[in-house]
């Protein structure tokens, strides 16, 4: 257990860096978590992160990677809905890393 | 299931090396929030979906309460996981069998259940209902057709 | 198919639901608190009688003994098995369904 520190406020996360209270998320925090993951947030990153947050809002789960790929393909097209594109954005696993940045729990089915 | 290990796999006997798809049925017989069974079942289904088997879900007895509309858990401080059933289609879990007699015993009809759909890949992604209300006898038949039954 | 039931029929409808979904040729094994369903002279026994010709009924001996229930109190036709017999039943059937 540790915490991200944003503007002097501690925001606790679990041993893998996922924030424990989804209500603590903010765009500023996302940038901070991303930096921790060596990711500089671009519009393309935000597109995926926002997509994940919307998916979670609707279904109350973080999707598994193959579900994420399929869903992104459907809403953003096949140039973005593929593993290669998503791994370029999130080299350590789109589902895991993007979910962490999006302030969501680890994807269900992800071990 | 312990008995799975000793079943022979069809190792490309027909020259294709195709994986064997088994019929898995998850049987849900408990109401959603009083015990952990319903949520556990849903999580196992989502995790198990990665193995690309022929998965069906059965809802009977108090299990039918898992699918009722308008669940709102704010007041009891637990997560409302009912929206997650609507994600099952994304996981290619598209057969949710609900027992008619179990609904009727509880004064429920299909109209009391959430609308759960999937997009049919083989039919130009047409949106189709995942819930199939079946009689008790049909439910017994569905159970008899399975290779593996997991109960919750 | 082998069905196992581990709840008392006086507490839940699990046994009843099992009997309603079991098909001819299936086996039903009562274990843990489920063994109370194997006793004669109860209100539940009437649910089991009509299925005796179609289903094979078993009860787990150690669970009976633990509860101080003598074999003489079982509904006629129930066979008592030990843990080895339980394993044999699972092995004999393609699919096992645990009614919880």
Short mmCIF file of C-alpha atoms in Angstrom, two decimals:
data_model
loop_
_atom_site.label_atom_id
_atom_site.label_comp_id
_atom_site.label_asym_id
_atom_site.label_seq_id
_atom_site.Cartn_x
_atom_site.Cartn_y
_atom_site.Cartn_z
CA UNK A 1 0.00 0.00 0.00
CA UNK A 2 1.20 3.45 -0.89
CA UNK A 3 -0.17 6.74 -2.08
CA UNK A 4 0.12 9.20 -4.93
CA UNK A 5 0.67 12.75 -3.73
CA UNK A 6 -1.24 15.35 -5.68
CA UNK A 7 -1.02 18.99 -4.59
CA UNK A 8 0.02 17.84 -1.14
CA UNK A 9 -2.91 15.44 -0.77
CA UNK A 10 -2.27 11.71 -0.37
CA UNK A 11 -4.37 9.46 -2.59
CA UNK A 12 -3.96 5.84 -1.52
CA UNK A 13 -3.34 3.05 -4.00
CA UNK A 14 -2.96 -0.71 -3.71
CA UNK A 15 0.31 -2.61 -4.05
CA UNK A 16 0.05 -2.47 -7.84
CA UNK A 17 -0.73 1.24 -8.06
CA UNK A 18 -4.51 1.11 -8.62
CA UNK A 19 -6.25 3.81 -6.58
CA UNK A 20 -8.47 2.29 -3.91
CA UNK A 21 -11.24 4.88 -3.97
CA UNK A 22 -12.56 5.51 -7.46
CA UNK A 23 -14.04 8.78 -6.23
CA UNK A 24 -10.53 10.23 -5.81
CA UNK A 25 -9.85 10.30 -9.54
CA UNK A 26 -9.21 13.51 -11.45
CA UNK A 27 -7.55 14.37 -14.76
CA UNK A 28 -4.62 15.78 -12.82
CA UNK A 29 -4.26 12.51 -10.96
CA UNK A 30 -4.39 10.59 -14.23
CA UNK A 31 -1.43 12.61 -15.52
CA UNK A 32 0.45 11.86 -12.32
CA UNK A 33 -0.26 8.11 -12.47
CA UNK A 34 0.74 8.09 -16.14
CA UNK A 35 4.05 9.78 -15.30
CA UNK A 36 4.63 7.03 -12.76
CA UNK A 37 4.15 4.57 -15.62
CA UNK A 38 6.51 6.57 -17.88
CA UNK A 39 3.64 7.69 -20.07
CA UNK A 40 3.17 11.21 -21.35
CA UNK A 41 -0.57 11.66 -21.84
CA UNK A 42 -1.56 12.65 -25.40
CA UNK A 43 -5.00 13.05 -26.96
CA UNK A 44 -4.75 9.44 -28.10
CA UNK A 45 -4.10 8.27 -24.56
CA UNK A 46 -7.01 10.31 -23.27
CA UNK A 47 -9.28 8.83 -25.87
CA UNK A 48 -8.67 5.33 -24.49
CA UNK A 49 -8.77 6.42 -20.86
CA UNK A 50 -12.06 8.25 -21.38
CA UNK A 51 -13.43 5.27 -23.23
CA UNK A 52 -12.59 3.01 -20.28
CA UNK A 53 -14.20 5.37 -17.80
CA UNK A 54 -17.38 5.44 -19.85
CA UNK A 55 -17.37 1.66 -20.12
CA UNK A 56 -16.98 1.37 -16.36
CA UNK A 57 -19.70 3.92 -15.73
CA UNK A 58 -22.10 1.92 -17.86
CA UNK A 59 -21.22 -1.66 -16.89
CA UNK A 60 -19.41 -1.35 -13.54
CA UNK A 61 -16.44 -3.37 -14.77
CA UNK A 62 -13.13 -2.67 -16.43
CA UNK A 63 -13.20 -4.70 -19.64
CA UNK A 64 -10.75 -7.48 -20.45
CA UNK A 65 -8.25 -6.56 -23.18
CA UNK A 66 -9.98 -8.42 -26.01
CA UNK A 67 -13.28 -6.80 -25.06
CA UNK A 68 -11.59 -3.40 -24.98
CA UNK A 69 -10.08 -3.93 -28.43
CA UNK A 70 -13.40 -4.98 -29.87
CA UNK A 71 -15.31 -2.12 -28.27
CA UNK A 72 -12.76 0.49 -29.40
CA UNK A 73 -12.82 -0.95 -32.90
CA UNK A 74 -16.55 -0.49 -32.92
CA UNK A 75 -16.62 3.09 -31.67
CA UNK A 76 -13.29 4.51 -32.90
CA UNK A 77 -12.55 2.36 -35.94
CA UNK A 78 -10.15 -0.43 -36.73
CA UNK A 79 -7.06 1.83 -36.94
CA UNK A 80 -7.39 2.18 -33.17
CA UNK A 81 -9.24 -0.99 -32.29
CA UNK A 82 -6.24 -3.30 -32.50
CA UNK A 83 -3.60 -4.63 -30.14
CA UNK A 84 -0.67 -2.95 -31.86
CA UNK A 85 -2.08 0.55 -31.57
CA UNK A 86 -3.10 0.08 -27.96
CA UNK A 87 0.21 -1.48 -26.95
CA UNK A 88 2.07 1.44 -28.53
CA UNK A 89 0.11 3.79 -26.31
CA UNK A 90 0.30 1.58 -23.22
CA UNK A 91 3.38 -0.65 -23.59
CA UNK A 92 2.83 -2.57 -20.34
CA UNK A 93 -0.64 -3.72 -21.32
CA UNK A 94 -3.47 -1.44 -22.39
CA UNK A 95 -6.00 -2.97 -20.09
CA UNK A 96 -3.81 -2.86 -17.01
CA UNK A 97 -2.03 0.45 -17.56
CA UNK A 98 -4.90 2.39 -19.05
CA UNK A 99 -7.23 1.17 -16.29
CA UNK A 100 -4.75 2.28 -13.67
CA UNK A 101 -4.54 5.73 -15.23
CA UNK A 102 -8.33 5.85 -15.59
CA UNK A 103 -8.66 5.23 -11.85
CA UNK A 104 -10.45 1.92 -12.35
CA UNK A 105 -9.84 -1.42 -10.68
CA UNK A 106 -7.72 -4.01 -12.44
CA UNK A 107 -9.69 -5.53 -15.32
CA UNK A 108 -11.83 -8.52 -14.45
CA UNK A 109 -10.14 -11.59 -15.84
CA UNK A 110 -6.72 -10.00 -15.77
CA UNK A 111 -4.18 -11.90 -13.67
CA UNK B 1 -14.11 -30.08 -12.22
CA UNK B 2 -11.90 -32.98 -11.32
CA UNK B 3 -13.40 -35.21 -13.98
CA UNK B 4 -12.20 -32.87 -16.73
CA UNK B 5 -8.58 -33.88 -16.52
CA UNK B 6 -9.08 -37.42 -17.69
CA UNK B 7 -11.27 -36.63 -20.66
CA UNK B 8 -9.27 -37.09 -23.83
CA UNK B 9 -8.73 -34.00 -25.96
CA UNK B 10 -9.33 -34.37 -29.66
CA UNK B 11 -5.78 -33.72 -30.74
CA UNK B 12 -6.32 -32.89 -34.34
CA UNK B 13 -7.55 -36.38 -35.07
CA UNK B 14 -9.23 -34.92 -38.12
CA UNK B 15 -6.04 -33.15 -39.11
CA UNK B 16 -7.16 -29.74 -37.93
CA UNK B 17 -5.80 -29.59 -34.40
CA UNK B 18 -8.96 -27.76 -33.42
CA UNK B 19 -9.62 -27.06 -29.77
CA UNK B 20 -12.49 -28.89 -28.16
CA UNK B 21 -15.32 -26.57 -27.25
CA UNK B 22 -17.28 -27.69 -24.24
CA UNK B 23 -20.68 -26.67 -23.09
CA UNK B 24 -20.45 -24.86 -19.76
CA UNK B 25 -23.53 -23.96 -17.76
CA UNK B 26 -23.42 -21.60 -14.79
CA UNK B 27 -26.45 -22.24 -12.59
CA UNK B 28 -27.59 -19.25 -10.53
CA UNK B 29 -30.09 -19.95 -7.75
CA UNK B 30 -29.48 -17.19 -5.20
CA UNK B 31 -30.71 -13.64 -4.84
CA UNK B 32 -28.05 -10.98 -5.46
CA UNK B 33 -27.07 -9.17 -2.24
CA UNK B 34 -27.86 -11.47 0.71
CA UNK B 35 -24.93 -13.75 -0.09
CA UNK B 36 -21.82 -13.49 -2.25
CA UNK B 37 -22.86 -16.28 -4.66
CA UNK B 38 -24.35 -14.10 -7.41
CA UNK B 39 -21.38 -11.75 -7.65
CA UNK B 40 -18.91 -14.64 -7.46
CA UNK B 41 -20.72 -16.40 -10.27
CA UNK B 42 -20.65 -13.30 -12.46
CA UNK B 43 -16.93 -12.82 -11.87
CA UNK B 44 -16.18 -16.45 -12.68
CA UNK B 45 -18.24 -16.15 -15.86
CA UNK B 46 -16.29 -13.05 -16.96
CA UNK B 47 -12.94 -14.64 -16.18
CA UNK B 48 -13.96 -17.96 -17.73
CA UNK B 49 -15.10 -16.20 -20.92
CA UNK B 50 -11.44 -15.87 -21.91
CA UNK B 51 -11.35 -19.64 -22.51
CA UNK B 52 -13.81 -19.38 -25.40
CA UNK B 53 -16.11 -22.23 -24.50
CA UNK B 54 -19.81 -22.53 -25.24
CA UNK B 55 -21.12 -20.73 -22.18
CA UNK B 56 -24.71 -20.45 -20.98
CA UNK B 57 -26.15 -19.05 -17.78
CA UNK B 58 -29.20 -20.45 -16.04
CA UNK B 59 -31.30 -18.41 -13.62
CA UNK B 60 -33.79 -20.31 -11.51
CA UNK B 61 -35.31 -20.17 -8.03
CA UNK B 62 -34.11 -16.98 -6.28
CA UNK B 63 -31.48 -16.60 -9.02
CA UNK B 64 -34.08 -14.81 -11.15
CA UNK B 65 -33.86 -11.89 -8.72
CA UNK B 66 -30.35 -11.20 -10.03
CA UNK B 67 -31.81 -9.89 -13.28
CA UNK B 68 -34.55 -7.59 -12.00
CA UNK B 69 -34.58 -3.96 -13.16
CA UNK B 70 -34.07 -0.82 -11.11
CA UNK B 71 -31.61 -2.25 -8.61
CA UNK B 72 -30.13 0.58 -6.56
CA UNK B 73 -27.69 -0.33 -3.80
CA UNK B 74 -26.72 3.17 -2.63
CA UNK B 75 -28.61 2.69 0.60
CA UNK B 76 -26.90 -0.57 1.57
CA UNK B 77 -23.36 0.45 0.71
CA UNK B 78 -22.48 -2.40 -1.64
CA UNK B 79 -21.71 -2.32 -5.31
CA UNK B 80 -24.64 -2.62 -7.68
CA UNK B 81 -23.38 -5.24 -10.13
CA UNK B 82 -26.61 -5.59 -12.09
CA UNK B 83 -25.33 -3.36 -14.97
CA UNK B 84 -22.51 -5.85 -15.49
CA UNK B 85 -24.93 -8.47 -16.86
CA UNK B 86 -25.36 -6.11 -19.80
CA UNK B 87 -21.64 -6.42 -20.58
CA UNK B 88 -21.88 -10.21 -20.98
CA UNK B 89 -22.59 -9.84 -24.70
CA UNK B 90 -19.18 -8.16 -25.14
CA UNK B 91 -17.70 -11.30 -23.59
CA UNK B 92 -19.62 -13.47 -26.04
CA UNK B 93 -21.88 -14.79 -23.33
CA UNK B 94 -25.20 -14.54 -25.09
CA UNK B 95 -27.45 -17.23 -23.64
CA UNK B 96 -29.15 -16.33 -20.37
CA UNK B 97 -31.87 -18.89 -19.67
CA UNK B 98 -34.47 -17.78 -17.14
CA UNK B 99 -36.97 -20.27 -15.75
CA UNK B 100 -40.57 -19.27 -16.29
CA UNK B 101 -41.92 -21.13 -13.26
CA UNK B 102 -39.36 -19.47 -10.98
CA UNK B 103 -40.49 -16.06 -12.23
CA UNK B 104 -44.17 -16.93 -11.80
CA UNK B 105 -43.68 -18.28 -8.26
CA UNK B 106 -42.23 -14.87 -7.36
CA UNK B 107 -44.94 -12.84 -9.05
CA UNK B 108 -42.52 -11.74 -11.77
CA UNK B 109 -42.72 -11.64 -15.54
CA UNK B 110 -40.10 -11.03 -18.20
CA UNK B 111 -41.09 -7.35 -18.11
CA UNK B 112 -39.60 -7.11 -14.60
CA UNK B 113 -36.17 -8.12 -15.89
CA UNK B 114 -33.44 -5.89 -17.29
CA UNK B 115 -33.08 -5.68 -21.03
CA UNK B 116 -29.92 -7.57 -21.88
CA UNK B 117 -28.80 -7.82 -25.49
CA UNK B 118 -25.87 -8.93 -27.60
CA UNK B 119 -24.73 -8.12 -31.12
CA UNK B 120 -24.86 -11.11 -33.43
CA UNK B 121 -21.60 -11.25 -35.35
CA UNK B 122 -23.10 -13.72 -37.83
CA UNK B 123 -26.08 -11.51 -38.57
CA UNK B 124 -24.51 -8.13 -39.42
CA UNK B 125 -24.19 -7.25 -35.72
CA UNK B 126 -27.94 -7.17 -35.23
CA UNK B 127 -28.90 -6.53 -31.62
CA UNK B 128 -30.68 -9.52 -30.11
CA UNK B 129 -32.04 -10.34 -26.66
CA UNK B 130 -29.79 -12.51 -24.49
CA UNK B 131 -32.54 -13.49 -22.06
CA UNK B 132 -34.51 -16.56 -23.05
CA UNK B 133 -37.38 -17.50 -20.80
CA UNK B 134 -37.76 -21.28 -20.71
CA UNK B 135 -40.02 -23.73 -18.92
CA UNK B 136 -38.76 -25.91 -16.09
CA UNK B 137 -38.79 -28.88 -18.41
CA UNK B 138 -36.70 -27.03 -20.99
CA UNK B 139 -34.33 -25.97 -18.23
CA UNK B 140 -33.88 -29.61 -17.23
CA UNK B 141 -33.09 -30.43 -20.86
CA UNK B 142 -30.57 -27.60 -21.11
CA UNK B 143 -28.86 -28.94 -17.98
CA UNK B 144 -28.78 -32.43 -19.44
CA UNK B 145 -26.96 -31.17 -22.58
CA UNK B 146 -23.96 -29.74 -20.71
CA UNK B 147 -20.41 -31.00 -20.39
CA UNK B 148 -19.75 -29.01 -17.24
CA UNK B 149 -22.15 -27.46 -14.72
CA UNK B 150 -20.96 -24.88 -12.22
CA UNK B 151 -23.43 -24.04 -9.47
CA UNK B 152 -23.71 -20.88 -7.45
CA UNK C 1 -25.97 -36.86 -14.39
CA UNK C 2 -25.19 -36.99 -10.68
CA UNK C 3 -26.89 -34.41 -8.49
CA UNK C 4 -25.61 -33.62 -5.02
CA UNK C 5 -27.69 -31.71 -2.48
CA UNK C 6 -26.14 -30.32 0.70
CA UNK C 7 -28.96 -28.32 2.29
CA UNK C 8 -31.71 -29.43 4.63
CA UNK C 9 -35.02 -29.56 2.76
CA UNK C 10 -36.64 -27.91 5.77
CA UNK C 11 -34.45 -24.82 5.39
CA UNK C 12 -34.28 -24.32 1.62
CA UNK C 13 -36.03 -25.52 -1.52
CA UNK C 14 -32.76 -26.88 -2.90
CA UNK C 15 -33.78 -30.57 -2.79
CA UNK C 16 -37.15 -29.76 -4.30
CA UNK C 17 -35.54 -27.79 -7.11
CA UNK C 18 -33.10 -30.63 -7.73
CA UNK C 19 -35.93 -33.17 -7.95
CA UNK C 20 -37.81 -30.95 -10.38
CA UNK C 21 -34.83 -30.74 -12.73
CA UNK C 22 -33.44 -34.27 -12.42
CA UNK C 23 -34.25 -36.51 -15.37
CA UNK C 24 -34.93 -40.20 -15.58
CA UNK C 25 -31.74 -42.20 -15.08
CA UNK C 26 -30.03 -39.51 -12.99
CA UNK C 27 -28.60 -40.15 -9.54
CA UNK C 28 -29.21 -37.97 -6.48
CA UNK C 29 -26.74 -38.02 -3.58
CA UNK C 30 -27.65 -36.26 -0.33
CA UNK C 31 -24.71 -34.96 1.70
CA UNK C 32 -24.10 -32.70 4.73
CA UNK C 33 -27.45 -31.24 5.92
CA UNK C 34 -28.97 -32.65 2.76
CA UNK C 35 -29.15 -36.05 4.47
CA UNK C 36 -32.23 -34.91 6.43
CA UNK C 37 -34.07 -35.25 3.12
CA UNK C 38 -33.50 -39.03 3.16
CA UNK C 39 -35.58 -39.69 6.27
CA UNK C 40 -38.97 -41.31 6.18
CA UNK C 41 -42.00 -39.95 7.95
CA UNK C 42 -41.26 -36.33 7.03
CA UNK C 43 -43.25 -33.90 4.93
CA UNK C 44 -40.44 -34.00 2.38
CA UNK C 45 -40.52 -37.77 1.91
CA UNK C 46 -43.65 -37.35 -0.18
CA UNK C 47 -41.61 -35.47 -2.79
CA UNK C 48 -39.11 -38.29 -3.09
CA UNK C 49 -41.49 -41.26 -3.27
CA UNK C 50 -42.90 -40.47 -6.72
CA UNK C 51 -39.38 -40.28 -8.21
CA UNK C 52 -38.10 -43.55 -6.77
CA UNK C 53 -38.55 -45.52 -9.98
CA UNK C 54 -36.76 -42.93 -12.14
CA UNK C 55 -33.87 -41.73 -10.02
CA UNK C 56 -31.22 -43.55 -8.01
CA UNK C 57 -31.05 -42.16 -4.46
CA UNK C 58 -27.91 -42.19 -2.33
CA UNK C 59 -27.00 -40.71 1.03
CA UNK C 60 -23.54 -40.16 2.51
CA UNK C 61 -23.08 -42.46 5.53
CA UNK C 62 -20.60 -40.34 7.53
CA UNK C 63 -23.01 -37.39 7.39
CA UNK C 64 -25.85 -39.60 8.66
CA UNK C 65 -23.74 -40.95 11.52
CA UNK C 66 -22.50 -37.50 12.47
CA UNK C 67 -26.11 -36.43 12.93
CA UNK C 68 -27.05 -39.53 14.93
CA UNK C 69 -29.37 -40.81 12.20
CA UNK C 70 -29.79 -44.58 11.96
CA UNK C 71 -30.04 -46.29 8.59
CA UNK C 72 -33.36 -47.78 9.66
CA UNK C 73 -34.90 -44.33 9.36
CA UNK C 74 -34.10 -43.94 5.65
CA UNK C 75 -36.78 -43.96 2.99
CA UNK C 76 -36.79 -47.41 1.35
CA UNK C 77 -34.52 -47.56 -1.66
CA UNK C 78 -31.89 -45.11 -0.43
CA UNK C 79 -28.39 -46.57 -0.66
CA UNK C 80 -25.78 -45.50 1.85
CA UNK C 81 -22.32 -44.73 0.45
CA UNK C 82 -19.04 -43.83 2.12
CA UNK C 83 -16.54 -41.29 0.75
CA UNK C 84 -15.14 -43.91 -1.64
CA UNK C 85 -18.66 -44.51 -2.91
CA UNK C 86 -19.08 -40.76 -3.41
CA UNK C 87 -15.95 -40.72 -5.57
CA UNK C 88 -17.21 -43.74 -7.53
CA UNK C 89 -20.52 -41.99 -8.22
CA UNK C 90 -18.74 -38.88 -9.52
CA UNK C 91 -16.54 -41.04 -11.73
CA UNK C 92 -19.51 -43.03 -13.08
CA UNK C 93 -21.36 -39.94 -14.26
CA UNK C 94 -20.25 -37.58 -17.04
CA UNK C 95 -21.48 -34.50 -15.25
CA UNK C 96 -22.02 -33.63 -11.61
CA UNK C 97 -24.32 -30.81 -10.60
CA UNK C 98 -23.98 -29.51 -7.04
CA UNK C 99 -27.20 -28.05 -5.71
CA UNK C 100 -26.15 -25.50 -3.11
#
